[in-house]
Tab-separated table of C-alpha atoms and ligand atoms in Angstrom:
chain	number	residue	atom	x	y	z
V	1	MET	CA	133.243	144.340	115.355
V	2	ALA	CA	134.997	142.948	118.443
V	3	GLY	CA	133.167	143.935	121.592
V	4	ILE	CA	130.501	145.945	119.762
V	5	LEU	CA	127.025	144.478	119.538
V	6	THR	CA	124.438	145.981	117.244
V	7	SER	CA	120.812	145.722	118.305
V	8	ARG	CA	119.889	143.498	115.311
V	9	LEU	CA	121.501	140.237	114.167
V	10	GLN	CA	123.394	140.930	110.954
V	11	PRO	CA	123.729	138.570	107.984
V	12	ASP	CA	127.534	138.747	108.089
V	13	ASP	CA	128.157	138.462	111.822
V	14	GLY	CA	128.147	134.674	112.009
V	15	THR	CA	124.609	134.350	113.380
V	16	PHE	CA	123.076	133.279	110.065
V	17	HIS	CA	123.770	130.528	107.583
V	18	LEU	CA	122.158	129.520	104.313
V	19	MET	CA	120.289	126.256	103.998
V	20	ASP	CA	118.121	124.541	101.423
V	21	VAL	CA	114.518	123.672	102.228
V	22	PHE	CA	111.706	121.945	100.356
V	23	ARG	CA	108.846	124.397	99.784
V	24	LEU	CA	105.522	122.742	98.979
V	25	THR	CA	102.170	124.388	98.315
V	26	GLY	CA	99.177	122.276	99.217
V	27	PRO	CA	96.806	120.689	99.058
V	28	ALA	CA	98.034	118.340	96.358
V	29	ARG	CA	97.207	114.850	95.124
V	30	LEU	CA	99.841	112.354	94.022
V	31	ASN	CA	98.947	111.216	90.519
V	32	GLY	CA	101.019	109.226	88.052
V	33	VAL	CA	103.803	106.673	87.819
V	34	VAL	CA	106.908	106.526	90.005
V	35	ASP	CA	109.968	104.317	89.552
V	36	VAL	CA	111.640	102.929	92.648
V	37	ARG	CA	115.193	101.601	92.442
V	38	GLY	CA	117.170	99.406	94.834
V	39	ALA	CA	116.812	99.555	98.613
V	40	LYS	CA	119.174	101.851	100.500
V	41	ASN	CA	119.232	99.369	103.351
V	42	SER	CA	120.291	96.604	101.015
V	43	VAL	CA	122.740	98.262	98.660
V	44	LEU	CA	124.947	99.628	101.452
V	45	LYS	CA	125.381	96.112	102.848
V	46	LEU	CA	125.924	94.593	99.394
V	47	MET	CA	128.719	97.107	98.891
V	48	ALA	CA	130.229	96.113	102.255
V	49	ALA	CA	129.919	92.421	101.310
V	50	SER	CA	132.050	93.035	98.204
V	51	LEU	CA	135.029	93.291	100.603
V	52	LEU	CA	134.764	89.538	101.150
V	53	ALA	CA	136.053	88.722	97.648
V	54	VAL	CA	139.164	89.855	95.777
V	55	GLY	CA	138.302	91.273	92.339
V	56	ARG	CA	135.531	93.330	90.742
V	57	THR	CA	132.018	93.089	92.162
V	58	THR	CA	129.290	94.976	90.320
V	59	ILE	CA	126.025	96.030	91.933
V	60	THR	CA	123.116	97.255	89.797
V	61	ASN	CA	119.779	98.954	90.481
V	62	VAL	CA	121.621	101.337	92.832
V	63	PRO	CA	119.702	104.485	93.855
V	64	ALA	CA	121.366	107.911	93.492
V	65	ILE	CA	121.407	108.843	97.179
V	66	LEU	CA	123.889	110.431	99.557
V	67	ASP	CA	124.424	107.262	101.627
V	68	VAL	CA	125.723	105.386	98.568
V	69	ARG	CA	128.284	108.169	98.028
V	70	ILE	CA	129.400	107.858	101.658
V	71	MET	CA	129.808	104.087	101.278
V	72	VAL	CA	131.821	104.646	98.073
V	73	GLU	CA	134.126	106.970	100.038
V	74	LEU	CA	134.512	104.379	102.803
V	75	LEU	CA	135.437	101.628	100.326
V	76	VAL	CA	137.914	103.928	98.561
V	77	ARG	CA	139.568	104.749	101.900
V	78	LEU	CA	139.851	100.998	102.530
V	79	GLY	CA	141.857	100.717	99.308
V	80	CYS	CA	139.201	99.649	96.790
V	81	GLU	CA	138.858	101.194	93.352
V	82	VAL	CA	135.214	102.180	92.957
V	83	LEU	CA	133.335	103.345	89.862
V	84	TYR	CA	129.896	104.779	90.559
V	85	ASP	CA	127.503	105.604	87.715
V	86	SER	CA	124.653	107.249	89.585
V	87	GLU	CA	122.534	107.725	86.463
V	88	ASP	CA	122.580	104.086	85.368
V	89	GLY	CA	122.601	102.967	88.994
V	90	VAL	CA	125.759	100.846	88.835
V	91	VAL	CA	128.545	100.569	91.418
V	92	SER	CA	131.597	98.592	90.471
V	93	ILE	CA	134.063	97.800	93.255
V	94	ASP	CA	137.546	96.435	92.630
V	95	VAL	CA	138.745	94.873	95.869
V	96	PRO	CA	142.511	94.334	96.210
V	97	GLU	CA	144.215	91.423	97.954
V	98	GLN	CA	145.028	93.650	100.934
V	99	VAL	CA	142.439	96.180	102.130
V	100	GLY	CA	142.667	98.557	105.079
V	101	ASN	CA	140.716	97.860	108.229
V	102	GLN	CA	139.529	101.220	109.531
V	103	ALA	CA	136.153	102.968	109.154
V	104	ASP	CA	136.768	106.593	110.153
V	105	TYR	CA	134.623	108.485	112.644
V	106	GLU	CA	133.534	111.178	110.180
V	107	LEU	CA	132.022	108.537	107.883
V	108	VAL	CA	130.401	106.391	110.573
V	109	ARG	CA	128.972	109.524	112.184
V	110	ALA	CA	127.515	110.597	108.846
V	111	MET	CA	126.149	107.122	108.146
V	112	ARG	CA	125.633	104.482	110.778
V	113	ALA	CA	125.405	101.745	108.120
V	114	SER	CA	129.213	102.080	107.828
V	115	ILE	CA	129.317	99.543	110.670
V	116	SER	CA	128.412	96.864	108.147
V	117	VAL	CA	132.085	96.653	107.136
V	118	LEU	CA	132.777	95.212	110.611
V	119	GLY	CA	131.852	91.618	109.720
V	120	PRO	CA	133.593	91.470	106.313
V	121	LEU	CA	136.816	93.095	107.580
V	122	THR	CA	137.057	90.865	110.660
V	123	ALA	CA	136.506	87.803	108.482
V	124	ARG	CA	138.860	88.643	105.635
V	125	MET	CA	141.487	91.000	107.135
V	126	ARG	CA	141.207	89.457	110.621
V	127	ALA	CA	140.871	92.911	112.171
V	128	ALA	CA	138.399	95.798	111.990
V	129	HIS	CA	138.545	99.248	113.586
V	130	VAL	CA	135.151	100.881	113.226
V	131	ALA	CA	134.312	104.183	114.913
V	132	LEU	CA	131.407	104.001	117.358
V	133	PRO	CA	128.344	105.606	115.745
V	134	GLY	CA	127.436	107.676	118.822
V	135	GLY	CA	124.136	109.518	119.220
V	136	ASP	CA	121.312	108.922	116.830
V	137	ALA	CA	118.097	110.860	116.333
V	138	ILE	CA	115.944	107.725	116.482
V	139	GLY	CA	117.199	105.943	119.578
V	140	SER	CA	120.220	104.497	121.320
V	141	ARG	CA	120.804	101.662	118.799
V	142	GLY	CA	123.469	99.632	120.576
V	143	LEU	CA	126.098	97.305	119.118
V	144	ASP	CA	125.956	94.663	121.856
V	145	MET	CA	124.639	91.915	119.567
V	146	HIS	CA	127.286	92.659	116.925
V	147	GLN	CA	129.930	92.410	119.662
V	148	ALA	CA	128.614	89.245	121.345
V	149	GLY	CA	128.269	87.512	117.959
V	150	LEU	CA	131.809	88.344	116.844
V	151	GLU	CA	133.151	87.216	120.223
V	152	ALA	CA	131.291	83.923	119.873
V	153	LEU	CA	132.976	83.547	116.471
V	154	GLY	CA	136.336	83.859	118.240
V	155	ALA	CA	137.183	87.540	117.786
V	156	VAL	CA	138.555	89.617	120.631
V	157	VAL	CA	136.635	92.868	120.860
V	158	HIS	CA	137.570	96.026	122.724
V	159	LEU	CA	137.078	99.766	122.629
V	160	ASP	CA	140.030	101.942	121.694
V	161	HIS	CA	139.897	105.762	121.459
V	162	GLY	CA	136.252	105.742	120.323
V	163	TYR	CA	136.772	102.814	117.958
V	164	PHE	CA	135.164	99.389	118.150
V	165	VAL	CA	138.083	97.026	117.517
V	166	ALA	CA	137.573	93.358	116.596
V	167	GLU	CA	140.601	91.105	116.123
V	168	ALA	CA	140.824	87.466	115.118
V	169	PRO	CA	144.471	86.805	114.199
V	170	GLY	CA	143.881	83.072	113.791
V	171	GLY	CA	140.635	83.564	111.816
V	172	LEU	CA	137.016	83.112	112.915
V	173	ARG	CA	135.471	79.740	113.763
V	174	GLY	CA	131.892	78.540	113.462
V	175	THR	CA	129.628	78.692	116.491
V	176	GLU	CA	126.008	78.909	117.656
V	177	ILE	CA	124.615	82.399	117.982
V	178	VAL	CA	121.216	83.233	119.449
V	179	LEU	CA	120.179	86.839	118.957
V	180	GLY	CA	118.142	88.385	121.766
V	181	PHE	CA	116.256	90.379	119.136
V	182	PRO	CA	116.188	89.930	115.325
V	183	SER	CA	118.518	92.872	114.677
V	184	VAL	CA	118.944	93.679	110.998
V	185	GLY	CA	122.481	95.064	111.323
V	186	ALA	CA	123.749	92.321	113.662
V	187	THR	CA	122.303	89.551	111.466
V	188	GLU	CA	124.016	91.029	108.403
V	189	ASN	CA	127.399	91.508	110.059
V	190	LEU	CA	127.370	88.022	111.568
V	191	VAL	CA	126.280	86.301	108.351
V	192	MET	CA	129.041	88.081	106.427
V	193	ALA	CA	131.626	87.194	109.088
V	194	SER	CA	130.535	83.528	109.174
V	195	THR	CA	130.921	82.966	105.432
V	196	LEU	CA	134.712	82.787	105.823
V	197	ALA	CA	134.816	81.205	109.317
V	198	GLN	CA	136.111	77.683	109.845
V	199	GLY	CA	133.190	75.294	110.294
V	200	THR	CA	129.470	75.859	110.685
V	201	THR	CA	127.660	78.770	112.314
V	202	THR	CA	123.989	78.877	113.214
V	203	ILE	CA	122.222	82.161	113.853
V	204	SER	CA	118.890	81.770	115.650
V	205	ASN	CA	116.265	84.517	115.878
V	206	ALA	CA	117.875	86.080	112.806
V	207	ALA	CA	116.236	89.017	111.056
V	208	ARG	CA	114.542	88.103	107.761
V	209	GLU	CA	113.818	91.396	106.050
V	210	PRO	CA	113.926	91.288	102.206
V	211	GLU	CA	117.254	93.141	102.476
V	212	ILE	CA	118.678	90.225	104.516
V	213	VAL	CA	117.433	87.791	101.892
V	214	ASP	CA	119.096	89.999	99.254
V	215	ILE	CA	122.502	89.976	100.930
V	216	CYS	CA	122.327	86.229	101.637
V	217	THR	CA	121.422	85.648	97.979
V	218	MET	CA	124.426	87.674	96.824
V	219	LEU	CA	126.710	85.822	99.258
V	220	VAL	CA	125.493	82.476	97.869
V	221	GLU	CA	126.185	83.752	94.335
V	222	MET	CA	129.700	84.575	95.605
V	223	GLY	CA	130.139	80.956	96.714
V	224	ALA	CA	128.966	81.110	100.337
V	225	GLN	CA	127.027	78.202	101.818
V	226	ILE	CA	123.927	79.500	103.589
V	227	GLU	CA	120.791	77.574	104.444
V	228	GLY	CA	117.513	78.842	105.841
V	229	ILE	CA	117.527	82.111	103.885
V	230	GLY	CA	114.352	84.043	104.672
V	231	THR	CA	113.798	82.152	107.936
V	232	PRO	CA	114.828	83.062	111.512
V	233	GLU	CA	117.338	80.169	111.579
V	234	LEU	CA	120.385	80.621	109.349
V	235	THR	CA	123.084	77.986	108.932
V	236	ILE	CA	126.342	79.121	107.362
V	237	THR	CA	129.143	76.740	106.493
V	238	GLY	CA	132.396	78.629	106.099
V	239	VAL	CA	134.370	78.417	102.838
V	240	GLU	CA	138.022	79.243	102.006
V	241	ALA	CA	137.290	82.204	99.748
V	242	LEU	CA	134.466	83.956	97.909
V	243	ARG	CA	134.419	85.212	94.324
V	244	PRO	CA	133.206	88.573	92.963
V	245	VAL	CA	129.822	88.695	91.227
V	246	THR	CA	127.306	90.986	89.546
V	247	HIS	CA	124.134	91.414	91.587
V	248	ARG	CA	120.904	93.417	91.197
V	249	THR	CA	119.686	95.155	94.377
V	250	VAL	CA	116.191	94.314	95.636
V	251	GLY	CA	113.650	97.159	95.264
V	252	ASP	CA	113.179	99.645	98.088
V	253	ARG	CA	110.000	98.707	99.963
V	254	ILE	CA	110.237	101.796	102.188
V	255	VAL	CA	110.491	104.268	99.300
V	256	ALA	CA	107.662	102.349	97.579
V	257	GLY	CA	105.629	102.524	100.806
V	258	THR	CA	106.297	106.248	101.067
V	259	PHE	CA	104.624	106.946	97.720
V	260	ALA	CA	101.890	104.386	98.437
V	261	PHE	CA	100.921	106.096	101.711
V	262	GLY	CA	101.259	109.447	99.950
V	263	ALA	CA	98.631	108.299	97.430
V	264	ALA	CA	96.396	106.890	100.171
V	265	LEU	CA	96.429	110.064	102.269
V	266	SER	CA	96.081	112.529	99.380
V	267	ALA	CA	93.220	110.822	97.488
V	268	GLY	CA	95.829	110.163	94.822
V	269	ASP	CA	96.362	107.503	92.181
V	270	VAL	CA	99.935	106.232	91.995
V	271	THR	CA	101.529	103.340	90.147
V	272	VAL	CA	104.776	102.264	91.810
V	273	ARG	CA	107.186	100.327	89.588
V	274	GLY	CA	110.201	98.366	90.825
V	275	ILE	CA	108.913	96.195	93.672
V	276	GLY	CA	106.008	93.812	94.216
V	277	LEU	CA	103.606	93.702	97.147
V	278	ASP	CA	104.899	90.219	98.059
V	279	LEU	CA	107.909	91.968	99.672
V	280	MET	CA	105.569	94.339	101.497
V	281	PRO	CA	103.282	92.088	103.559
V	282	ASN	CA	100.954	94.066	105.812
V	283	ILE	CA	101.522	97.262	103.889
V	284	GLY	CA	98.987	96.492	101.160
V	285	LEU	CA	96.491	95.423	103.837
V	286	LYS	CA	96.936	98.625	105.849
V	287	LEU	CA	96.488	100.709	102.717
V	288	GLU	CA	93.238	98.829	102.062
V	289	ASP	CA	92.160	99.430	105.666
V	290	SER	CA	92.465	103.138	104.893
V	291	GLY	CA	89.910	102.714	102.100
V	292	ALA	CA	92.449	102.691	99.258
V	293	VAL	CA	92.148	100.296	96.331
V	294	VAL	CA	95.387	98.378	95.854
V	295	GLU	CA	96.189	96.426	92.705
V	296	GLU	CA	99.191	94.170	92.085
V	297	LEU	CA	100.908	94.602	88.739
V	298	SER	CA	103.124	91.701	87.731
V	299	ASN	CA	105.465	91.392	84.801
V	300	ILE	CA	105.443	95.058	83.861
V	301	THR	CA	108.150	97.075	82.099
V	302	LEU	CA	110.152	99.143	84.550
V	303	GLY	CA	111.675	102.578	83.981
V	304	ASP	CA	115.016	101.025	82.943
V	305	GLY	CA	113.330	98.803	80.348
V	306	THR	CA	113.670	95.550	82.328
V	307	ALA	CA	110.692	93.446	83.381
V	308	GLY	CA	109.584	93.562	86.992
V	309	GLU	CA	106.824	94.048	89.517
V	310	GLY	CA	104.753	96.969	90.691
V	311	PHE	CA	101.438	97.993	92.191
V	312	ARG	CA	98.838	100.735	92.010
V	313	VAL	CA	97.217	102.571	94.919
V	314	VAL	CA	94.068	104.678	94.529
V	315	GLY	CA	93.352	106.579	97.725
V	316	ALA	CA	89.896	107.143	99.239
V	317	ALA	CA	88.515	110.720	99.115
V	318	ARG	CA	89.256	110.828	102.839
V	319	PRO	CA	91.201	107.969	104.441
V	320	LEU	CA	89.916	105.892	107.323
V	321	PRO	CA	92.285	105.621	110.306
V	322	VAL	CA	94.533	102.561	110.485
V	323	ARG	CA	95.949	100.783	113.486
V	324	VAL	CA	99.590	99.735	113.304
V	325	ALA	CA	102.147	98.125	115.627
V	326	THR	CA	105.692	98.163	114.214
V	327	MET	CA	107.515	94.828	114.335
V	328	PRO	CA	110.499	93.133	112.696
V	329	PHE	CA	109.705	91.664	109.241
V	330	PRO	CA	107.186	90.306	108.298
V	331	GLY	CA	105.530	92.777	110.695
V	332	PHE	CA	104.813	96.392	109.821
V	333	PRO	CA	108.128	98.269	109.291
V	334	THR	CA	109.140	101.018	111.718
V	335	ASP	CA	110.469	102.990	108.747
V	336	LEU	CA	106.900	103.508	107.486
V	337	GLN	CA	105.514	104.555	110.867
V	338	PRO	CA	105.702	108.327	110.190
V	339	PHE	CA	103.583	107.868	107.053
V	340	VAL	CA	100.876	106.104	109.063
V	341	ILE	CA	100.837	109.020	111.491
V	342	ALA	CA	100.571	111.384	108.524
V	343	LEU	CA	97.682	109.354	107.078
V	344	ASN	CA	95.866	109.087	110.408
V	345	SER	CA	96.270	112.807	111.016
V	346	VAL	CA	93.849	113.536	108.149
V	347	ALA	CA	91.716	110.386	108.527
V	348	ASP	CA	88.052	110.251	109.425
V	349	GLY	CA	88.429	109.008	113.011
V	350	VAL	CA	91.048	107.993	115.550
V	351	GLY	CA	94.061	105.746	114.855
V	352	LEU	CA	96.536	104.129	117.226
V	353	ILE	CA	100.191	103.473	116.417
V	354	SER	CA	102.550	101.453	118.637
V	355	GLU	CA	106.283	101.837	117.981
V	356	ASN	CA	108.134	98.750	119.153
V	357	LEU	CA	111.593	99.227	117.625
V	358	PHE	CA	112.893	102.731	118.245
V	359	GLU	CA	111.964	104.625	121.391
V	360	ALA	CA	112.946	108.035	120.016
V	361	ARG	CA	111.046	107.899	116.751
V	362	TRP	CA	108.465	110.360	118.129
V	363	ARG	CA	110.457	113.500	117.344
V	364	PHE	CA	108.419	113.581	114.159
V	365	VAL	CA	105.258	114.113	116.230
V	366	GLN	CA	106.340	117.553	117.471
V	367	GLU	CA	106.878	118.617	113.880
V	368	ILE	CA	103.679	117.247	112.350
V	369	ALA	CA	101.840	118.993	115.220
V	370	ARG	CA	103.097	122.268	113.690
V	371	LEU	CA	100.960	121.401	110.646
V	372	GLY	CA	97.928	121.041	112.925
V	373	ALA	CA	97.974	117.255	113.444
V	374	LYS	CA	96.445	116.066	116.713
V	375	VAL	CA	98.739	113.394	118.125
V	376	ARG	CA	98.978	112.284	121.747
V	377	VAL	CA	102.000	110.195	122.695
V	378	ASP	CA	101.976	107.920	125.714
V	379	GLY	CA	105.052	105.691	126.089
V	380	ASN	CA	105.447	103.807	122.825
V	381	HIS	CA	101.882	104.557	121.667
V	382	ALA	CA	100.607	107.475	119.627
V	383	LEU	CA	96.900	108.242	119.386
V	384	VAL	CA	96.059	110.304	116.317
V	385	THR	CA	92.742	112.095	115.905
V	386	GLY	CA	92.148	112.949	112.272
V	387	VAL	CA	91.345	116.517	111.213
V	388	ASP	CA	89.718	117.676	107.948
V	389	SER	CA	92.826	119.398	106.722
V	390	LEU	CA	96.266	120.434	107.941
V	391	SER	CA	97.745	123.888	107.491
V	392	GLY	CA	101.139	124.661	105.963
V	393	ALA	CA	103.977	125.622	108.318
V	394	GLU	CA	107.757	125.538	108.699
V	395	VAL	CA	108.896	122.143	109.981
V	396	GLU	CA	112.178	120.298	110.437
V	397	ALA	CA	113.181	116.751	109.483
V	398	SER	CA	114.952	114.848	112.273
V	399	ASP	CA	115.668	111.706	110.226
V	400	ILE	CA	115.105	110.355	106.726
V	401	ARG	CA	111.619	108.966	107.245
V	402	ALA	CA	110.458	111.810	109.478
V	403	GLY	CA	111.461	114.225	106.697
V	404	ALA	CA	109.660	112.318	103.957
V	405	GLY	CA	106.678	111.888	106.320
V	406	LEU	CA	106.426	115.657	106.751
V	407	VAL	CA	106.478	116.149	102.982
V	408	MET	CA	103.665	113.602	102.590
V	409	ALA	CA	101.624	115.215	105.385
V	410	ALA	CA	102.077	118.576	103.656
V	411	LEU	CA	100.129	117.183	100.672
V	412	ARG	CA	97.033	117.617	102.846
V	413	ALA	CA	98.065	120.983	104.281
V	414	ARG	CA	96.549	124.199	102.971
V	415	GLY	CA	99.157	126.754	101.954
V	416	VAL	CA	102.927	126.647	102.060
V	417	THR	CA	104.961	124.103	104.045
V	418	GLU	CA	108.724	124.446	104.269
V	419	VAL	CA	110.670	121.393	105.347
V	420	SER	CA	114.232	121.975	106.593
V	421	GLY	CA	116.814	119.320	107.430
V	422	ILE	CA	116.488	117.990	103.880
V	423	ASP	CA	119.965	116.426	103.953
V	424	HIS	CA	118.291	113.681	105.947
V	425	ILE	CA	115.728	113.083	103.194
V	426	GLU	CA	118.379	113.037	100.472
V	427	ARG	CA	120.253	110.319	102.329
V	428	GLY	CA	117.542	107.880	101.294
V	429	TYR	CA	115.306	109.289	98.536
V	430	GLU	CA	116.655	109.868	95.051
V	431	ASN	CA	115.380	112.844	93.014
V	432	PHE	CA	112.633	113.356	95.588
V	433	VAL	CA	111.575	116.794	94.376
V	434	ALA	CA	111.643	115.765	90.690
V	435	LYS	CA	109.593	112.641	91.444
V	436	LEU	CA	106.990	114.596	93.403
V	437	ARG	CA	106.787	117.257	90.693
V	438	SER	CA	106.192	114.554	88.081
V	439	LEU	CA	103.336	113.295	90.292
V	440	GLY	CA	101.754	116.757	90.165
V	441	VAL	CA	103.039	118.372	93.360
V	442	ASP	CA	103.967	122.056	93.506
V	443	ILE	CA	107.287	121.581	95.316
V	444	GLU	CA	110.718	123.141	94.881
V	445	ARG	CA	114.060	123.229	96.606
V	446	VAL	CA	114.903	126.769	97.674
V	447	GLU	CA	117.717	128.434	99.557
V	448	LYS	CA	116.817	130.154	102.784
V	449	ARG	CA	118.546	132.181	105.469
V	450	ASP	CA	118.485	130.620	108.902
V	451	VAL	CA	119.568	131.809	112.328
V	452	LEU	CA	122.230	129.467	113.694
V	453	SER	CA	120.939	127.608	116.690
V	454	PHE	CA	122.750	125.637	119.343
V	455	GLU	CA	120.473	123.148	121.060
E	1	LIG	N1	119.854	96.860	118.854
E	1	LIG	C1	120.563	96.670	120.018
E	1	LIG	N2	121.793	96.066	119.956
E	1	LIG	C2	122.353	95.677	118.800
E	1	LIG	C3	121.650	95.898	117.590
E	1	LIG	C4	120.397	96.486	117.662
E	1	LIG	O1	120.091	97.009	121.096
E	1	LIG	O2	123.482	95.129	118.822
E	1	LIG	C5	118.524	97.477	118.922
E	1	LIG	C6	118.545	98.885	118.395
E	1	LIG	O3	118.912	99.798	119.403
E	1	LIG	C7	117.116	99.094	117.922
E	1	LIG	C8	116.691	97.704	117.471
E	1	LIG	O4	117.610	96.796	118.083
E	1	LIG	O5	116.305	99.500	118.966
E	1	LIG	C9	116.663	97.512	115.976
E	1	LIG	O6	117.945	97.628	115.447
E	1	LIG	P1	118.413	96.852	114.120
E	1	LIG	O7	119.793	96.378	114.348
E	1	LIG	O8	117.383	95.866	113.706
E	1	LIG	O9	118.392	98.047	113.070
E	1	LIG	P2	119.592	98.639	112.239
E	1	LIG	O10	120.325	97.544	111.542
E	1	LIG	O11	120.349	99.584	113.081
E	1	LIG	C10	118.129	98.838	110.083
E	1	LIG	C11	117.819	99.931	109.103
E	1	LIG	C12	116.866	100.940	109.745
E	1	LIG	C13	115.605	100.197	110.171
E	1	LIG	C14	115.968	99.053	111.121
E	1	LIG	C15	114.776	98.205	111.532
E	1	LIG	C16	119.837	100.069	107.816
E	1	LIG	C17	121.017	100.876	107.400
E	1	LIG	N3	119.031	100.606	108.717
E	1	LIG	O12	118.778	99.474	111.172
E	1	LIG	O13	116.539	101.869	108.725
E	1	LIG	O14	114.745	101.106	110.827
E	1	LIG	O15	116.924	98.181	110.468
E	1	LIG	O16	114.134	97.692	110.431
E	1	LIG	O17	119.635	98.977	107.305
E	1	LIG	C18	116.025	103.970	107.791
E	1	LIG	O18	116.263	103.493	106.680
E	1	LIG	O19	115.463	105.091	107.935
E	1	LIG	C19	116.403	103.216	108.980
E	1	LIG	C20	116.551	103.790	110.164
């Protein structure tokens, strides 16, 4: 072959590869019951928090997603013994007296949430070497607040061969931290670090997402002293040591919201089990603004037989546009923004969305435009003019929520839509295809040949 070029690309000459795509035939309505397990953005941090206590910590209600497997690998490389039952949703982590202190580049690159071992390792092992996450499809996402907070707690932080290194040979000590922005990741790392610091730490302008409340609750169960949980002002009094516990992960409000918006935009009727609307302020209201009927369901039996919360969404025949500005909790979550664009793109009128958290979350817009959506982006605003119906096309997921957003938009698209980049979706949604099929959608995962591209 060397030096000889044929006029056509050949399947065996390195220009093609095989990839899996989701192939969906629309239009389709979401109808039925869907079970939602624990939140990705909580469970990964709960797993990191286990490093703070020697012994076996057990986490339940764990979703079967790729990111959990990556976190298992990270904990194993740190020296923990981890048992993961993905069917029953249980992760059991045996943490030894001495754990390693390095989070490798290949893992952090695959999953940015790996940086949540930074706080626990600095607190307990007095040193952490965590690879810098690097580029991200939804924005720059700095680590400056993680760094400034750890430095205030007495750690010395520097960069070494692409690694963020934090060292505190004499241990951390309590301090006052004021966050410039209620960062979820920085709040979590700094709370975890403070639990074993000497003295009292206050964190002002802290994030207060349900996932933060979940991790603080688990830390308290482990013996940590934290006041102000669920408020922007956290006070943590350091203790000598924490003990391992068994903890149930809070339900995933973003996965729940995904199916809820799917019902609202497809004139569907979906009962979501596993999380109550009290953890989703604003979301129920926005669904109602779209003309959907939303009903709270308390004390119901969940898929795993336990008692819990849920809600039902019955979508309007054609949704009305909704106006949304993304904000830290209790504001409207940025992670549901693509679903609002999807809903507005088939709504009867014009809807405005303002994205205030991630500047690069508009990559989704180029893709949904391939389905015929009319979206105009200006700075951090997107103006969406609803059309009667979208038309199926080949589209690519650039991140987890963009991918799931494209699948939901495809419910209102005539014909076949193929979504590539599904690894992104599987990072955060368990059994996505099976769940959609059980809700009545004609969707399958198929293998496809693709020309290699180098952007
Ligand atoms: N930021 C900084 N410096 C910092 C920390 C954050 O500039 O030191 C900026 C970021 O660049 C970003 C903003 O602050 O513009 C928000 O970042 P935050 O730290 O709050 O977010 P995160 O911890 O990186 C988590 C979720 C995201 C979710 C955001 C906001 C996890 C693993 N990820 O990210 O979830 O969008 O909070 O709610 O918990 C997703 O699940 O699809 C996802 C992206």
